[in-house]
Amino acid sequence: MKLTALIIEDEKNIRDFISTSLSTQNYKAVTAFTGTEGLSLFTSIQPDIVLLDLGLPDLDGIQLIQKIREWSSTPIIVISARTRERDKVLALDTGADDYIVKPFGSKELFARMRTALRHSNRLNTTSPLYNRPYHAKDLTIDFERHLVTLGEKEIHLTQVEFKIVALLARNSGKVMTYDNIMSEIWGPYTDTNNRILRVNMANIRRKMEENPGEPVYILTEIGIGYRMLEDDISG
Ligand code: CA
């Protein structure tokens, strides 16, 4: 069964590049030139995933993310020439699943799409993937038993540390912004200062990473947030 990808992009070259690349994979590509057209196609075809440019002729991609997120959790990957951290953070905090900077290769695009699609399955609480343990390299996280092991060794995390690790693991492969993590762990009205998160992260890395200075499992996206190594489960 083919998955449908909606590409909302006003640059013809990029639109063609993406739809040609996708047609070599298991995707059916549908394209839109403007935001308005994109939104109306989104409603009528209900795609499995959206690839969205931010600089559109009629409206800003951010507005489109807002509109889609009012009623849909379909994965959205932003593909933009905007490289500033604050643009990425804004798109992610508005509800985009990932962010790719132009120019990009098709391999990177496919990998991000796979992650976003898997992620939307994993976060569906009715999916069997939801409670399946996270596993990558030597690290295993059993969500139900609150158990974290590195090889044979059990890692003892505080309750807050476990919540952070579990949140990132359930979203593995995907970048989570500082604000996003802060509000999930400490509530939506928490301090905007992310020092408490960074302190917890330092402790987590000391316990979980062989070399906390060069983390393997939880990577820092400078100025944006954290991305946990994608888990091994397939499908
Ligand atoms: Ca554009």
Short mmCIF file of C-alpha atoms and ligand atoms in Angstrom, two decimals:
data_model
loop_
_atom_site.label_atom_id
_atom_site.label_comp_id
_atom_site.label_asym_id
_atom_site.label_seq_id
_atom_site.Cartn_x
_atom_site.Cartn_y
_atom_site.Cartn_z
CA MET A 1 0.00 0.00 0.00
CA LYS A 2 1.40 3.36 -1.01
CA LEU A 3 1.59 6.26 1.40
CA THR A 4 0.47 9.65 0.18
CA ALA A 5 2.80 12.62 0.65
CA LEU A 6 1.52 16.14 0.13
CA ILE A 7 4.27 18.50 -1.03
CA ILE A 8 3.52 22.19 -0.52
CA GLU A 9 6.28 24.09 -2.26
CA ASP A 10 6.26 27.01 -4.71
CA GLU A 11 9.69 26.34 -6.27
CA LYS A 12 9.15 24.09 -9.24
CA ASN A 13 12.66 22.57 -9.19
CA ILE A 14 12.39 21.47 -5.61
CA ARG A 15 8.82 20.26 -6.01
CA ASP A 16 9.86 18.17 -9.00
CA PHE A 17 12.94 16.86 -7.24
CA ILE A 18 10.91 15.73 -4.25
CA SER A 19 8.10 14.14 -6.20
CA THR A 20 10.53 12.31 -8.52
CA SER A 21 12.51 11.03 -5.53
CA LEU A 22 9.37 9.92 -3.73
CA SER A 23 8.06 8.06 -6.75
CA THR A 24 11.12 5.76 -6.53
CA GLN A 25 9.98 4.89 -2.99
CA ASN A 26 6.70 3.69 -1.72
CA TYR A 27 4.98 7.06 -1.93
CA LYS A 28 2.37 8.69 -4.04
CA ALA A 29 3.22 12.39 -4.32
CA VAL A 30 0.60 15.12 -4.57
CA THR A 31 1.82 18.68 -5.03
CA ALA A 32 0.53 22.15 -4.22
CA PHE A 33 2.00 25.49 -5.24
CA THR A 34 0.39 27.77 -2.63
CA GLY A 35 -0.62 27.46 0.99
CA THR A 36 -4.30 27.78 0.21
CA GLU A 37 -4.13 25.06 -2.39
CA GLY A 38 -2.09 22.93 0.04
CA LEU A 39 -4.66 23.31 2.78
CA SER A 40 -7.56 22.41 0.54
CA LEU A 41 -5.70 19.35 -0.80
CA PHE A 42 -4.81 18.38 2.75
CA THR A 43 -8.49 18.31 3.66
CA SER A 44 -9.61 16.46 0.56
CA ILE A 45 -6.92 13.78 0.20
CA GLN A 46 -5.91 13.38 3.87
CA PRO A 47 -2.26 12.57 3.18
CA ASP A 48 -0.10 10.37 5.41
CA ILE A 49 2.60 13.02 5.61
CA VAL A 50 3.12 16.67 4.61
CA LEU A 51 6.33 18.21 3.27
CA LEU A 52 6.05 21.94 3.71
CA ASP A 53 8.03 24.93 2.51
CA LEU A 54 7.80 27.99 4.79
CA GLY A 55 8.14 30.74 2.18
CA LEU A 56 4.96 30.39 0.15
CA PRO A 57 3.49 33.04 -2.16
CA ASP A 58 0.18 33.52 -0.31
CA LEU A 59 0.86 32.71 3.32
CA ASP A 60 3.63 31.64 5.65
CA GLY A 61 4.15 27.93 6.23
CA ILE A 62 3.92 28.53 9.97
CA GLN A 63 0.28 29.62 9.56
CA LEU A 64 -0.36 26.44 7.65
CA ILE A 65 1.10 24.32 10.47
CA GLN A 66 -1.21 26.13 12.91
CA LYS A 67 -4.26 25.50 10.77
CA ILE A 68 -3.46 21.80 10.24
CA ARG A 69 -2.69 21.25 13.93
CA GLU A 70 -6.12 22.57 14.93
CA TRP A 71 -7.54 19.21 13.99
CA SER A 72 -4.88 16.87 12.67
CA SER A 73 -1.74 15.18 13.96
CA THR A 74 -0.53 14.08 10.51
CA PRO A 75 3.29 14.32 10.42
CA ILE A 76 4.60 17.58 8.95
CA ILE A 77 8.19 17.99 7.85
CA VAL A 78 9.29 21.54 7.14
CA ILE A 79 11.68 21.95 4.24
CA SER A 80 13.03 25.46 4.26
CA ALA A 81 15.89 27.72 3.26
CA ARG A 82 15.59 29.46 6.62
CA THR A 83 18.55 28.37 8.68
CA ARG A 84 18.14 30.44 11.85
CA GLU A 85 17.59 28.52 15.08
CA ARG A 86 14.59 30.62 15.99
CA ASP A 87 12.83 29.71 12.72
CA LYS A 88 13.38 26.03 13.43
CA VAL A 89 12.21 26.35 17.02
CA LEU A 90 9.11 28.25 15.95
CA ALA A 91 8.19 25.62 13.36
CA LEU A 92 8.77 22.75 15.80
CA ASP A 93 6.95 24.44 18.66
CA THR A 94 4.03 25.18 16.36
CA GLY A 95 3.73 21.46 15.69
CA ALA A 96 6.08 20.47 12.87
CA ASP A 97 7.63 17.05 13.40
CA ASP A 98 10.96 17.83 11.85
CA TYR A 99 12.88 20.45 9.93
CA ILE A 100 15.16 20.01 6.93
CA VAL A 101 17.30 22.84 5.60
CA LYS A 102 17.69 23.34 1.84
CA PRO A 103 19.66 22.11 0.02
CA PHE A 104 19.15 18.50 1.09
CA GLY A 105 19.58 15.02 -0.36
CA SER A 106 16.86 12.48 -1.00
CA LYS A 107 18.44 10.02 1.47
CA GLU A 108 18.13 12.51 4.29
CA LEU A 109 14.57 13.27 3.29
CA PHE A 110 13.54 9.59 3.24
CA ALA A 111 15.15 8.98 6.62
CA ARG A 112 13.33 11.93 8.21
CA MET A 113 10.03 10.88 6.63
CA ARG A 114 10.42 7.34 7.92
CA THR A 115 11.13 8.64 11.41
CA ALA A 116 8.17 11.01 11.37
CA LEU A 117 5.81 8.27 10.19
CA ARG A 118 7.07 5.75 12.69
CA HIS A 119 6.92 8.33 15.39
CA SER A 120 3.29 9.08 14.69
CA ASN A 121 2.57 5.34 15.02
CA ARG A 122 4.55 5.02 18.19
CA LEU A 123 2.75 7.90 19.85
CA ASN A 124 -0.60 6.43 19.05
CA THR A 125 -1.50 4.85 22.39
CA THR A 126 -3.55 2.16 20.68
CA SER A 127 -0.55 1.09 18.61
CA PRO A 128 1.37 -1.99 19.78
CA LEU A 129 4.50 0.10 19.33
CA TYR A 130 3.47 2.46 22.10
CA ASN A 131 4.60 0.32 25.02
CA ARG A 132 7.23 -1.66 23.23
CA PRO A 133 10.61 -1.11 24.87
CA TYR A 134 13.05 1.30 23.28
CA HIS A 135 16.21 -0.31 22.10
CA ALA A 136 19.27 1.25 20.43
CA LYS A 137 22.87 0.02 20.59
CA ASP A 138 23.36 -1.12 24.23
CA LEU A 139 20.51 0.92 25.66
CA THR A 140 17.11 -0.55 26.51
CA ILE A 141 14.22 1.31 28.10
CA ASP A 142 11.26 -0.63 29.39
CA PHE A 143 8.50 1.97 29.72
CA GLU A 144 6.10 -0.23 31.65
CA ARG A 145 8.64 -1.41 34.21
CA HIS A 146 10.49 1.92 34.38
CA LEU A 147 13.69 0.06 33.74
CA VAL A 148 16.71 1.45 31.92
CA THR A 149 19.61 -0.85 31.12
CA LEU A 150 22.89 -0.28 29.38
CA GLY A 151 24.21 -3.67 28.31
CA GLU A 152 23.83 -5.78 31.46
CA LYS A 153 23.94 -2.80 33.78
CA GLU A 154 20.84 -1.23 35.26
CA ILE A 155 20.88 2.60 35.18
CA HIS A 156 19.32 4.27 38.19
CA LEU A 157 17.51 7.43 37.19
CA THR A 158 15.48 9.76 39.37
CA GLN A 159 11.79 10.05 38.55
CA VAL A 160 12.26 13.28 36.62
CA GLU A 161 15.27 11.91 34.77
CA PHE A 162 13.27 8.86 33.76
CA LYS A 163 10.40 11.02 32.53
CA ILE A 164 12.79 13.03 30.36
CA VAL A 165 14.48 9.92 28.95
CA ALA A 166 11.13 8.19 28.32
CA LEU A 167 9.76 11.27 26.55
CA LEU A 168 12.79 11.51 24.29
CA ALA A 169 12.77 7.75 23.67
CA ARG A 170 9.13 7.75 22.64
CA ASN A 171 10.05 10.53 20.23
CA SER A 172 13.35 9.00 19.19
CA GLY A 173 14.87 10.24 15.97
CA LYS A 174 12.92 13.45 16.25
CA VAL A 175 14.18 16.75 17.61
CA MET A 176 12.34 17.95 20.71
CA THR A 177 12.65 21.63 21.58
CA TYR A 178 13.59 22.78 25.08
CA ASP A 179 10.15 24.38 25.56
CA ASN A 180 8.44 21.25 24.39
CA ILE A 181 10.30 19.06 26.88
CA MET A 182 9.95 21.59 29.70
CA SER A 183 6.20 21.80 29.33
CA GLU A 184 5.78 18.01 29.03
CA ILE A 185 7.81 17.34 32.17
CA TRP A 186 7.13 20.33 34.39
CA GLY A 187 3.81 21.55 33.00
CA PRO A 188 2.81 24.22 30.51
CA TYR A 189 3.29 27.19 32.81
CA THR A 190 6.79 26.36 33.82
CA ASP A 191 9.70 28.80 33.87
CA THR A 192 11.03 29.54 30.40
CA ASN A 193 14.56 29.23 31.72
CA ASN A 194 15.74 25.78 30.69
CA ARG A 195 18.52 25.51 33.27
CA ILE A 196 16.71 22.81 35.24
CA LEU A 197 16.46 20.72 32.08
CA ARG A 198 20.14 21.14 31.28
CA VAL A 199 21.10 20.16 34.83
CA ASN A 200 18.98 17.02 34.60
CA MET A 201 20.43 16.23 31.20
CA ALA A 202 23.98 16.50 32.54
CA ASN A 203 23.07 13.96 35.22
CA ILE A 204 21.36 11.65 32.76
CA ARG A 205 24.38 11.69 30.47
CA ARG A 206 26.74 11.03 33.36
CA LYS A 207 24.76 7.89 34.14
CA MET A 208 23.88 6.75 30.64
CA GLU A 209 26.68 7.76 28.32
CA GLU A 210 30.11 6.20 28.27
CA ASN A 211 31.57 9.61 27.48
CA PRO A 212 29.11 12.34 28.63
CA GLY A 213 31.07 14.93 26.63
CA GLU A 214 30.40 13.01 23.42
CA PRO A 215 26.94 11.59 23.91
CA VAL A 216 25.74 8.76 21.69
CA TYR A 217 22.16 8.32 22.87
CA ILE A 218 20.90 11.83 23.49
CA LEU A 219 22.29 14.43 21.12
CA THR A 220 22.13 18.18 21.54
CA GLU A 221 20.71 20.25 18.71
CA ILE A 222 22.39 23.51 19.62
CA GLY A 223 19.93 26.31 20.37
CA ILE A 224 16.96 24.03 19.69
CA GLY A 225 16.75 21.03 21.98
CA TYR A 226 17.58 17.32 22.07
CA ARG A 227 17.27 14.41 19.69
CA MET A 228 17.45 10.83 20.93
CA LEU A 229 19.07 8.15 18.81
CA GLU A 230 16.38 6.44 16.79
CA ASP A 231 15.40 3.07 18.14
CA ASP A 232 16.01 -0.21 16.31
CA ILE A 233 12.45 -1.38 15.95
CA SER A 234 11.48 -1.74 12.35
CA GLY A 235 8.20 -1.03 10.66
CA CA B 1 9.43 29.03 -1.25
#
